[in-house]
Amino acid sequence: MTQPNQQPTDWATRPGRHIVSLSGGKDSTALALYLRDTIPQLEYVFCDTHKELPETYDYLKRLEAYLQRPIVYLNPNRGFDHWLSLYNGMLPSAQVRWCTRKLKIEPFEAYVGHDPVWMYIGIRAEEERKAYISTKPNITAVYPFKEHGLVLSDIERLLAESGLGLPDYYEWRTRSGCYFCFFQRTGEWIGLKERHPEFYEQAKAYERDNGSENYHWRDTESLSELEQPERMEQARIAHQQRLEDEQRRRPGRTLIELQAAALDAEHDDVGCSICHL
Ligand code: SF4
């Protein structure tokens, strides 16, 4: 694989364990590819919520085959439903994000233990967002893409050269993570309803609306309300309008690029910096 931007590093010689935490998204996958030959002892870890899209699990399997190294799946027995019952059915939200702590941060910290660890993070050179950095003193974050100046086009090149490409869900959703993630934009919920109606139903089944307990994935409406034909049609038209606006604004982009731009035009928060890498 060509790595034109790669600079010499001493990463592999640093004492301690070297770990990349995969999310099933493009950036952490590209990082695993980028580091594979540079750090032969690299450990690959995936904090499994048990609620990922099938496309994500498939993508991870393909990555594992390419790397020829095992990916360690954390949380083998305690997925999202386990923690939801301990939180008495209270759905996580952007304000009360127990899911990230219980399903991502704590399992990773338990896996690491007290060993000195270099944790590699796939934030790109052009990105402003901050990643989760463990407060554990034995964990040191490393940002190879930032150190070497790799931007989105480099990530796409790495993925294309490996034959992995982008995860299939990129046709309708730009972020990895649970199929019901509350960070999803309306356009992504519509995509879930169209591509995986069974998962939309399952996401709906988590919602509660019985007077004393009102838990919804979205702040503005329940999934039952969103799926009403008139509302769906209105949301589809709005998404199509954003796609056309983006096409006019900057023609020549691929459909996937347009989808991402249209979703960002709807709401451009960065989502979860742990789950969506
Ligand atoms: S993807 Fe969303 S719902 Fe799932 S653990 Fe991350 S923040 Fe929570």
PDB file of C-alpha atoms and ligand atoms in Angstrom:
ATOM      1  CA  MET A   1       0.000   0.000   0.000  1.00  0.00           C
ATOM      2  CA  THR A   2       1.364   3.437  -0.823  1.00  0.00           C
ATOM      3  CA  GLN A   3       1.418   5.897   2.024  1.00  0.00           C
ATOM      4  CA  PRO A   4       2.688   9.142   0.472  1.00  0.00           C
ATOM      5  CA  ASN A   5       2.160  11.244   3.565  1.00  0.00           C
ATOM      6  CA  GLN A   6       3.713   8.841   5.992  1.00  0.00           C
ATOM      7  CA  GLN A   7       6.636  10.183   7.991  1.00  0.00           C
ATOM      8  CA  PRO A   8       9.072   7.991   9.890  1.00  0.00           C
ATOM      9  CA  THR A   9       7.821   7.321  13.403  1.00  0.00           C
ATOM     10  CA  ASP A  10       9.026   5.647  16.533  1.00  0.00           C
ATOM     11  CA  TRP A  11       5.536   4.481  17.471  1.00  0.00           C
ATOM     12  CA  ALA A  12       6.281   0.756  17.342  1.00  0.00           C
ATOM     13  CA  THR A  13       9.338   1.079  19.557  1.00  0.00           C
ATOM     14  CA  ARG A  14       7.566   2.879  22.365  1.00  0.00           C
ATOM     15  CA  PRO A  15       7.243   0.586  25.363  1.00  0.00           C
ATOM     16  CA  GLY A  16       3.708  -0.512  26.235  1.00  0.00           C
ATOM     17  CA  ARG A  17       0.687  -1.853  24.418  1.00  0.00           C
ATOM     18  CA  HIS A  18      -0.533  -0.298  21.188  1.00  0.00           C
ATOM     19  CA  ILE A  19      -4.272  -0.324  20.577  1.00  0.00           C
ATOM     20  CA  VAL A  20      -6.645   1.007  17.970  1.00  0.00           C
ATOM     21  CA  SER A  21     -10.284   1.101  18.975  1.00  0.00           C
ATOM     22  CA  LEU A  22     -12.438   0.406  15.926  1.00  0.00           C
ATOM     23  CA  SER A  23     -15.930   1.807  15.533  1.00  0.00           C
ATOM     24  CA  GLY A  24     -16.893   0.156  12.261  1.00  0.00           C
ATOM     25  CA  GLY A  25     -16.622   3.555  10.606  1.00  0.00           C
ATOM     26  CA  LYS A  26     -14.327   4.715   7.834  1.00  0.00           C
ATOM     27  CA  ASP A  27     -11.765   6.693   9.849  1.00  0.00           C
ATOM     28  CA  SER A  28     -10.886   4.081  12.466  1.00  0.00           C
ATOM     29  CA  THR A  29     -10.842   1.437   9.715  1.00  0.00           C
ATOM     30  CA  ALA A  30      -8.466   3.525   7.604  1.00  0.00           C
ATOM     31  CA  LEU A  31      -6.320   4.029  10.691  1.00  0.00           C
ATOM     32  CA  ALA A  32      -6.078   0.268  11.221  1.00  0.00           C
ATOM     33  CA  LEU A  33      -4.955  -0.079   7.594  1.00  0.00           C
ATOM     34  CA  TYR A  34      -2.504   2.783   7.920  1.00  0.00           C
ATOM     35  CA  LEU A  35      -0.840   1.373  11.018  1.00  0.00           C
ATOM     36  CA  ARG A  36      -0.911  -2.328  10.167  1.00  0.00           C
ATOM     37  CA  ASP A  37       2.629  -2.510   8.813  1.00  0.00           C
ATOM     38  CA  THR A  38       4.068   0.276  10.942  1.00  0.00           C
ATOM     39  CA  ILE A  39       3.074  -1.266  14.286  1.00  0.00           C
ATOM     40  CA  PRO A  40       3.045  -5.053  13.902  1.00  0.00           C
ATOM     41  CA  GLN A  41       2.078  -5.593  17.555  1.00  0.00           C
ATOM     42  CA  LEU A  42      -1.008  -3.373  17.249  1.00  0.00           C
ATOM     43  CA  GLU A  43      -4.140  -4.689  18.983  1.00  0.00           C
ATOM     44  CA  TYR A  44      -7.505  -4.146  17.293  1.00  0.00           C
ATOM     45  CA  VAL A  45     -10.508  -3.731  19.556  1.00  0.00           C
ATOM     46  CA  PHE A  46     -14.205  -3.220  18.914  1.00  0.00           C
ATOM     47  CA  CYS A  47     -16.574  -2.259  21.747  1.00  0.00           C
ATOM     48  CA  ASP A  48     -19.694  -4.099  20.626  1.00  0.00           C
ATOM     49  CA  THR A  49     -23.046  -2.633  21.660  1.00  0.00           C
ATOM     50  CA  HIS A  50     -24.813  -5.682  20.116  1.00  0.00           C
ATOM     51  CA  LYS A  51     -26.967  -3.146  18.264  1.00  0.00           C
ATOM     52  CA  GLU A  52     -24.826  -2.295  15.288  1.00  0.00           C
ATOM     53  CA  LEU A  53     -26.046  -2.551  11.736  1.00  0.00           C
ATOM     54  CA  PRO A  54     -25.345  -5.816   9.892  1.00  0.00           C
ATOM     55  CA  GLU A  55     -23.293  -3.749   7.441  1.00  0.00           C
ATOM     56  CA  THR A  56     -20.976  -2.808  10.312  1.00  0.00           C
ATOM     57  CA  TYR A  57     -20.430  -6.379  11.472  1.00  0.00           C
ATOM     58  CA  ASP A  58     -19.821  -7.400   7.873  1.00  0.00           C
ATOM     59  CA  TYR A  59     -17.326  -4.563   7.382  1.00  0.00           C
ATOM     60  CA  LEU A  60     -15.403  -5.552  10.506  1.00  0.00           C
ATOM     61  CA  LYS A  61     -15.205  -9.146   9.301  1.00  0.00           C
ATOM     62  CA  ARG A  62     -13.788  -7.984   5.994  1.00  0.00           C
ATOM     63  CA  LEU A  63     -11.301  -5.749   7.788  1.00  0.00           C
ATOM     64  CA  GLU A  64     -10.202  -8.648   9.994  1.00  0.00           C
ATOM     65  CA  ALA A  65      -9.634 -10.792   6.912  1.00  0.00           C
ATOM     66  CA  TYR A  66      -7.581  -8.040   5.305  1.00  0.00           C
ATOM     67  CA  LEU A  67      -5.495  -7.375   8.417  1.00  0.00           C
ATOM     68  CA  GLN A  68      -4.994 -11.067   9.084  1.00  0.00           C
ATOM     69  CA  ARG A  69      -5.085 -10.158  12.736  1.00  0.00           C
ATOM     70  CA  PRO A  70      -7.938 -10.815  15.176  1.00  0.00           C
ATOM     71  CA  ILE A  71     -10.274  -8.057  16.244  1.00  0.00           C
ATOM     72  CA  VAL A  72     -11.146  -8.383  19.927  1.00  0.00           C
ATOM     73  CA  TYR A  73     -14.880  -7.831  20.494  1.00  0.00           C
ATOM     74  CA  LEU A  74     -15.504  -6.396  23.949  1.00  0.00           C
ATOM     75  CA  ASN A  75     -18.826  -6.725  25.835  1.00  0.00           C
ATOM     76  CA  PRO A  76     -19.471 -10.326  24.755  1.00  0.00           C
ATOM     77  CA  ASN A  77     -22.248 -10.783  27.345  1.00  0.00           C
ATOM     78  CA  ARG A  78     -23.332  -7.271  28.238  1.00  0.00           C
ATOM     79  CA  GLY A  79     -24.722  -5.360  25.328  1.00  0.00           C
ATOM     80  CA  PHE A  80     -27.089  -2.409  25.223  1.00  0.00           C
ATOM     81  CA  ASP A  81     -30.114  -4.320  26.573  1.00  0.00           C
ATOM     82  CA  HIS A  82     -28.266  -5.394  29.694  1.00  0.00           C
ATOM     83  CA  TRP A  83     -27.506  -1.790  30.632  1.00  0.00           C
ATOM     84  CA  LEU A  84     -30.902  -0.505  29.564  1.00  0.00           C
ATOM     85  CA  SER A  85     -32.570  -2.798  32.103  1.00  0.00           C
ATOM     86  CA  LEU A  86     -30.203  -1.530  34.826  1.00  0.00           C
ATOM     87  CA  TYR A  87     -31.180   2.026  33.873  1.00  0.00           C
ATOM     88  CA  ASN A  88     -34.860   1.025  34.214  1.00  0.00           C
ATOM     89  CA  GLY A  89     -35.590   1.488  30.538  1.00  0.00           C
ATOM     90  CA  MET A  90     -34.341   5.072  30.416  1.00  0.00           C
ATOM     91  CA  LEU A  91     -33.106   5.573  26.877  1.00  0.00           C
ATOM     92  CA  PRO A  92     -29.747   7.312  26.544  1.00  0.00           C
ATOM     93  CA  SER A  93     -29.677  10.754  24.979  1.00  0.00           C
ATOM     94  CA  ALA A  94     -27.153  13.446  24.096  1.00  0.00           C
ATOM     95  CA  GLN A  95     -27.664  14.836  27.606  1.00  0.00           C
ATOM     96  CA  VAL A  96     -27.576  11.511  29.477  1.00  0.00           C
ATOM     97  CA  ARG A  97     -25.214   9.417  27.461  1.00  0.00           C
ATOM     98  CA  TRP A  98     -24.858   6.392  29.684  1.00  0.00           C
ATOM     99  CA  CYS A  99     -24.469   4.149  26.614  1.00  0.00           C
ATOM    100  CA  THR A 100     -21.085   5.575  25.671  1.00  0.00           C
ATOM    101  CA  ARG A 101     -19.778   5.203  29.192  1.00  0.00           C
ATOM    102  CA  LYS A 102     -21.093   1.681  29.790  1.00  0.00           C
ATOM    103  CA  LEU A 103     -20.564   0.224  26.338  1.00  0.00           C
ATOM    104  CA  LYS A 104     -17.461   2.007  25.100  1.00  0.00           C
ATOM    105  CA  ILE A 105     -15.398   3.796  27.737  1.00  0.00           C
ATOM    106  CA  GLU A 106     -15.596   1.438  30.705  1.00  0.00           C
ATOM    107  CA  PRO A 107     -15.102  -1.790  28.695  1.00  0.00           C
ATOM    108  CA  PHE A 108     -12.107  -0.255  26.953  1.00  0.00           C
ATOM    109  CA  GLU A 109     -10.576   0.851  30.242  1.00  0.00           C
ATOM    110  CA  ALA A 110     -11.194  -2.603  31.745  1.00  0.00           C
ATOM    111  CA  TYR A 111      -9.560  -4.248  28.728  1.00  0.00           C
ATOM    112  CA  VAL A 112      -6.531  -1.999  29.069  1.00  0.00           C
ATOM    113  CA  GLY A 113      -6.220  -2.468  32.816  1.00  0.00           C
ATOM    114  CA  HIS A 114      -3.147  -0.836  34.288  1.00  0.00           C
ATOM    115  CA  ASP A 115      -0.827  -1.487  31.367  1.00  0.00           C
ATOM    116  CA  PRO A 116       0.807   1.510  29.734  1.00  0.00           C
ATOM    117  CA  VAL A 117      -1.091   1.942  26.495  1.00  0.00           C
ATOM    118  CA  TRP A 118      -0.771   3.990  23.339  1.00  0.00           C
ATOM    119  CA  MET A 119      -4.286   4.529  22.026  1.00  0.00           C
ATOM    120  CA  TYR A 120      -4.431   5.464  18.339  1.00  0.00           C
ATOM    121  CA  ILE A 121      -7.300   7.714  17.275  1.00  0.00           C
ATOM    122  CA  GLY A 122      -8.512   8.287  13.711  1.00  0.00           C
ATOM    123  CA  ILE A 123      -9.333  11.983  13.813  1.00  0.00           C
ATOM    124  CA  ARG A 124      -8.263  13.531  10.527  1.00  0.00           C
ATOM    125  CA  ALA A 125      -5.918  16.464  10.056  1.00  0.00           C
ATOM    126  CA  GLU A 126      -8.681  18.816   8.919  1.00  0.00           C
ATOM    127  CA  GLU A 127     -11.081  17.955  11.739  1.00  0.00           C
ATOM    128  CA  GLU A 128     -11.633  20.218  14.711  1.00  0.00           C
ATOM    129  CA  ARG A 129     -13.491  17.716  16.844  1.00  0.00           C
ATOM    130  CA  LYS A 130     -12.042  16.369  20.027  1.00  0.00           C
ATOM    131  CA  ALA A 131     -11.861  12.682  20.772  1.00  0.00           C
ATOM    132  CA  TYR A 132     -12.443  10.943  24.018  1.00  0.00           C
ATOM    133  CA  ILE A 133      -9.189  10.850  25.889  1.00  0.00           C
ATOM    134  CA  SER A 134      -9.205   8.536  28.842  1.00  0.00           C
ATOM    135  CA  THR A 135      -8.534  10.107  32.178  1.00  0.00           C
ATOM    136  CA  LYS A 136      -6.578   6.987  33.103  1.00  0.00           C
ATOM    137  CA  PRO A 137      -2.948   8.072  33.401  1.00  0.00           C
ATOM    138  CA  ASN A 138      -1.665   4.894  31.751  1.00  0.00           C
ATOM    139  CA  ILE A 139      -3.434   5.688  28.450  1.00  0.00           C
ATOM    140  CA  THR A 140      -1.820   8.108  26.015  1.00  0.00           C
ATOM    141  CA  ALA A 141      -3.690   9.222  22.916  1.00  0.00           C
ATOM    142  CA  VAL A 142      -1.888   9.342  19.555  1.00  0.00           C
ATOM    143  CA  TYR A 143      -3.346  11.015  16.450  1.00  0.00           C
ATOM    144  CA  PRO A 144      -1.464   9.599  13.437  1.00  0.00           C
ATOM    145  CA  PHE A 145      -3.631  11.329  10.817  1.00  0.00           C
ATOM    146  CA  LYS A 146      -3.120  14.672  12.489  1.00  0.00           C
ATOM    147  CA  GLU A 147       0.603  14.073  12.960  1.00  0.00           C
ATOM    148  CA  HIS A 148       1.005  13.119   9.299  1.00  0.00           C
ATOM    149  CA  GLY A 149      -1.503  15.520   7.808  1.00  0.00           C
ATOM    150  CA  LEU A 150      -3.917  12.923   6.382  1.00  0.00           C
ATOM    151  CA  VAL A 151      -7.236  14.363   5.249  1.00  0.00           C
ATOM    152  CA  LEU A 152     -10.487  12.861   3.989  1.00  0.00           C
ATOM    153  CA  SER A 153      -9.156  12.109   0.489  1.00  0.00           C
ATOM    154  CA  ASP A 154      -6.260  10.147   2.038  1.00  0.00           C
ATOM    155  CA  ILE A 155      -8.703   8.113   4.110  1.00  0.00           C
ATOM    156  CA  GLU A 156     -10.775   7.334   1.014  1.00  0.00           C
ATOM    157  CA  ARG A 157      -7.604   6.341  -0.854  1.00  0.00           C
ATOM    158  CA  LEU A 158      -6.491   3.996   1.932  1.00  0.00           C
ATOM    159  CA  LEU A 159      -9.892   2.333   1.947  1.00  0.00           C
ATOM    160  CA  ALA A 160     -10.024   2.070  -1.846  1.00  0.00           C
ATOM    161  CA  GLU A 161      -6.507   0.631  -2.106  1.00  0.00           C
ATOM    162  CA  SER A 162      -7.335  -2.083   0.405  1.00  0.00           C
ATOM    163  CA  GLY A 163     -10.466  -3.041  -1.522  1.00  0.00           C
ATOM    164  CA  LEU A 164     -12.598  -2.437   1.563  1.00  0.00           C
ATOM    165  CA  GLY A 165     -14.044   0.870   0.382  1.00  0.00           C
ATOM    166  CA  LEU A 166     -16.579   2.627   2.533  1.00  0.00           C
ATOM    167  CA  PRO A 167     -19.023   0.704   4.706  1.00  0.00           C
ATOM    168  CA  ASP A 168     -22.229  -0.069   2.781  1.00  0.00           C
ATOM    169  CA  TYR A 169     -24.354   2.025   5.116  1.00  0.00           C
ATOM    170  CA  TYR A 170     -22.686   5.127   3.685  1.00  0.00           C
ATOM    171  CA  GLU A 171     -25.346   5.068   0.974  1.00  0.00           C
ATOM    172  CA  TRP A 172     -27.808   6.439   3.523  1.00  0.00           C
ATOM    173  CA  ARG A 173     -25.984   7.150   6.769  1.00  0.00           C
ATOM    174  CA  THR A 174     -22.588   8.652   7.483  1.00  0.00           C
ATOM    175  CA  ARG A 175     -21.918   7.413  10.979  1.00  0.00           C
ATOM    176  CA  SER A 176     -21.165   4.100  12.556  1.00  0.00           C
ATOM    177  CA  GLY A 177     -22.868   3.073  15.782  1.00  0.00           C
ATOM    178  CA  CYS A 178     -26.131   1.622  17.027  1.00  0.00           C
ATOM    179  CA  TYR A 179     -28.979   1.424  14.532  1.00  0.00           C
ATOM    180  CA  PHE A 180     -31.095   3.494  16.928  1.00  0.00           C
ATOM    181  CA  CYS A 181     -28.463   6.094  17.790  1.00  0.00           C
ATOM    182  CA  PHE A 182     -30.111   9.304  18.979  1.00  0.00           C
ATOM    183  CA  PHE A 183     -27.500  11.312  17.080  1.00  0.00           C
ATOM    184  CA  GLN A 184     -29.099  10.256  13.785  1.00  0.00           C
ATOM    185  CA  ARG A 185     -30.472  12.969  11.561  1.00  0.00           C
ATOM    186  CA  THR A 186     -34.010  12.725  10.118  1.00  0.00           C
ATOM    187  CA  GLY A 187     -32.571  11.662   6.762  1.00  0.00           C
ATOM    188  CA  GLU A 188     -30.823   8.759   8.467  1.00  0.00           C
ATOM    189  CA  TRP A 189     -33.963   7.632  10.283  1.00  0.00           C
ATOM    190  CA  ILE A 190     -35.719   7.602   6.915  1.00  0.00           C
ATOM    191  CA  GLY A 191     -32.834   5.551   5.545  1.00  0.00           C
ATOM    192  CA  LEU A 192     -33.208   3.081   8.410  1.00  0.00           C
ATOM    193  CA  LYS A 193     -36.939   2.776   7.773  1.00  0.00           C
ATOM    194  CA  GLU A 194     -36.361   2.136   4.077  1.00  0.00           C
ATOM    195  CA  ARG A 195     -33.264  -0.103   4.282  1.00  0.00           C
ATOM    196  CA  HIS A 196     -33.949  -1.949   7.527  1.00  0.00           C
ATOM    197  CA  PRO A 197     -37.639  -1.665   8.393  1.00  0.00           C
ATOM    198  CA  GLU A 198     -37.222  -4.451  10.991  1.00  0.00           C
ATOM    199  CA  PHE A 199     -34.635  -2.369  12.869  1.00  0.00           C
ATOM    200  CA  TYR A 200     -36.858   0.691  12.668  1.00  0.00           C
ATOM    201  CA  GLU A 201     -39.564  -1.414  14.335  1.00  0.00           C
ATOM    202  CA  GLN A 202     -37.122  -2.556  16.991  1.00  0.00           C
ATOM    203  CA  ALA A 203     -35.992   1.031  17.625  1.00  0.00           C
ATOM    204  CA  LYS A 204     -39.647   2.030  17.940  1.00  0.00           C
ATOM    205  CA  ALA A 205     -40.261  -0.759  20.449  1.00  0.00           C
ATOM    206  CA  TYR A 206     -37.732   0.813  22.835  1.00  0.00           C
ATOM    207  CA  GLU A 207     -39.731   4.038  23.051  1.00  0.00           C
ATOM    208  CA  ARG A 208     -42.164   4.557  25.915  1.00  0.00           C
ATOM    209  CA  ASP A 209     -45.012   6.971  26.159  1.00  0.00           C
ATOM    210  CA  ASN A 210     -47.173   6.156  29.129  1.00  0.00           C
ATOM    211  CA  GLY A 211     -47.524   9.416  31.014  1.00  0.00           C
ATOM    212  CA  SER A 212     -44.924   8.902  33.729  1.00  0.00           C
ATOM    213  CA  GLU A 213     -42.246   7.575  31.386  1.00  0.00           C
ATOM    214  CA  ASN A 214     -41.664   9.286  28.077  1.00  0.00           C
ATOM    215  CA  TYR A 215     -38.559   8.030  26.347  1.00  0.00           C
ATOM    216  CA  HIS A 216     -37.993   8.764  22.692  1.00  0.00           C
ATOM    217  CA  TRP A 217     -34.903   8.597  20.527  1.00  0.00           C
ATOM    218  CA  ARG A 218     -35.636  11.990  19.007  1.00  0.00           C
ATOM    219  CA  ASP A 219     -36.298  15.201  20.922  1.00  0.00           C
ATOM    220  CA  THR A 220     -38.930  16.466  18.563  1.00  0.00           C
ATOM    221  CA  GLU A 221     -41.147  13.465  17.851  1.00  0.00           C
ATOM    222  CA  SER A 222     -41.527   9.747  18.424  1.00  0.00           C
ATOM    223  CA  LEU A 223     -40.624   7.229  15.752  1.00  0.00           C
ATOM    224  CA  SER A 224     -44.328   6.383  15.452  1.00  0.00           C
ATOM    225  CA  GLU A 225     -44.995  10.012  14.602  1.00  0.00           C
ATOM    226  CA  LEU A 226     -42.089  10.195  12.178  1.00  0.00           C
ATOM    227  CA  GLU A 227     -43.280   7.151  10.247  1.00  0.00           C
ATOM    228  CA  GLN A 228     -46.736   8.563   9.545  1.00  0.00           C
ATOM    229  CA  PRO A 229     -47.041   8.721   5.758  1.00  0.00           C
ATOM    230  CA  GLU A 230     -47.503  12.501   5.571  1.00  0.00           C
ATOM    231  CA  ARG A 231     -44.622  13.194   7.919  1.00  0.00           C
ATOM    232  CA  MET A 232     -42.387  10.701   6.106  1.00  0.00           C
ATOM    233  CA  GLU A 233     -43.211  12.264   2.783  1.00  0.00           C
ATOM    234  CA  GLN A 234     -42.477  15.741   4.140  1.00  0.00           C
ATOM    235  CA  ALA A 235     -39.122  14.539   5.546  1.00  0.00           C
ATOM    236  CA  ARG A 236     -38.252  12.791   2.263  1.00  0.00           C
ATOM    237  CA  ILE A 237     -38.999  15.928   0.259  1.00  0.00           C
ATOM    238  CA  ALA A 238     -36.886  18.036   2.630  1.00  0.00           C
ATOM    239  CA  HIS A 239     -33.986  15.599   2.312  1.00  0.00           C
ATOM    240  CA  GLN A 240     -34.307  15.508  -1.476  1.00  0.00           C
ATOM    241  CA  GLN A 241     -34.303  19.303  -1.493  1.00  0.00           C
ATOM    242  CA  ARG A 242     -31.080  19.364   0.509  1.00  0.00           C
ATOM    243  CA  LEU A 243     -29.529  16.857  -1.910  1.00  0.00           C
ATOM    244  CA  GLU A 244     -30.457  19.053  -4.878  1.00  0.00           C
ATOM    245  CA  ASP A 245     -29.176  22.181  -3.124  1.00  0.00           C
ATOM    246  CA  GLU A 246     -25.869  20.440  -2.461  1.00  0.00           C
ATOM    247  CA  GLN A 247     -25.679  19.252  -6.063  1.00  0.00           C
ATOM    248  CA  ARG A 248     -26.189  22.816  -7.288  1.00  0.00           C
ATOM    249  CA  ARG A 249     -23.768  24.237  -4.752  1.00  0.00           C
ATOM    250  CA  ARG A 250     -20.907  21.913  -5.663  1.00  0.00           C
ATOM    251  CA  PRO A 251     -21.575  19.660  -8.661  1.00  0.00           C
ATOM    252  CA  GLY A 252     -19.423  16.663  -9.475  1.00  0.00           C
ATOM    253  CA  ARG A 253     -19.593  14.998  -6.101  1.00  0.00           C
ATOM    254  CA  THR A 254     -20.498  11.343  -5.741  1.00  0.00           C
ATOM    255  CA  LEU A 255     -23.908  10.362  -4.390  1.00  0.00           C
ATOM    256  CA  ILE A 256     -22.290   9.341  -1.118  1.00  0.00           C
ATOM    257  CA  GLU A 257     -20.599  12.732  -0.801  1.00  0.00           C
ATOM    258  CA  LEU A 258     -23.885  14.444  -1.570  1.00  0.00           C
ATOM    259  CA  GLN A 259     -25.709  12.339   1.014  1.00  0.00           C
ATOM    260  CA  ALA A 260     -23.156  13.286   3.654  1.00  0.00           C
ATOM    261  CA  ALA A 261     -23.396  16.977   2.744  1.00  0.00           C
ATOM    262  CA  ALA A 262     -27.214  16.877   2.761  1.00  0.00           C
ATOM    263  CA  LEU A 263     -27.246  15.226   6.197  1.00  0.00           C
ATOM    264  CA  ASP A 264     -24.776  17.789   7.528  1.00  0.00           C
ATOM    265  CA  ALA A 265     -26.948  20.538   6.079  1.00  0.00           C
ATOM    266  CA  GLU A 266     -29.812  19.154   8.148  1.00  0.00           C
ATOM    267  CA  HIS A 267     -27.764  19.043  11.314  1.00  0.00           C
ATOM    268  CA  ASP A 268     -24.016  19.231  11.437  1.00  0.00           C
ATOM    269  CA  ASP A 269     -23.248  18.308  15.023  1.00  0.00           C
ATOM    270  CA  VAL A 270     -20.329  15.930  15.138  1.00  0.00           C
ATOM    271  CA  GLY A 271     -22.202  13.165  16.910  1.00  0.00           C
ATOM    272  CA  CYS A 272     -20.341  10.872  19.246  1.00  0.00           C
ATOM    273  CA  SER A 273     -16.562  11.162  19.024  1.00  0.00           C
ATOM    274  CA  ILE A 274     -16.189   7.612  20.315  1.00  0.00           C
ATOM    275  CA  CYS A 275     -18.839   5.734  18.356  1.00  0.00           C
ATOM    276  CA  HIS A 276     -18.605   7.670  15.093  1.00  0.00           C
ATOM    277  CA  LEU A 277     -15.009   7.390  14.005  1.00  0.00           C
TER     278      LEU A 277
HETATM  279  S1  SF4 B   1     -23.858   4.779  18.750  1.00  0.00           S
HETATM  280 FE1  SF4 B   1     -25.180   6.263  19.774  1.00  0.00          FE
HETATM  281  S2  SF4 B   1     -26.629   4.990  20.970  1.00  0.00           S
HETATM  282 FE2  SF4 B   1     -24.890   3.662  20.423  1.00  0.00          FE
HETATM  283  S3  SF4 B   1     -23.483   3.776  22.136  1.00  0.00           S
HETATM  284 FE3  SF4 B   1     -22.855   5.350  20.684  1.00  0.00          FE
HETATM  285  S4  SF4 B   1     -23.892   7.257  21.311  1.00  0.00           S
HETATM  286 FE4  SF4 B   1     -24.911   5.501  22.329  1.00  0.00          FE
END
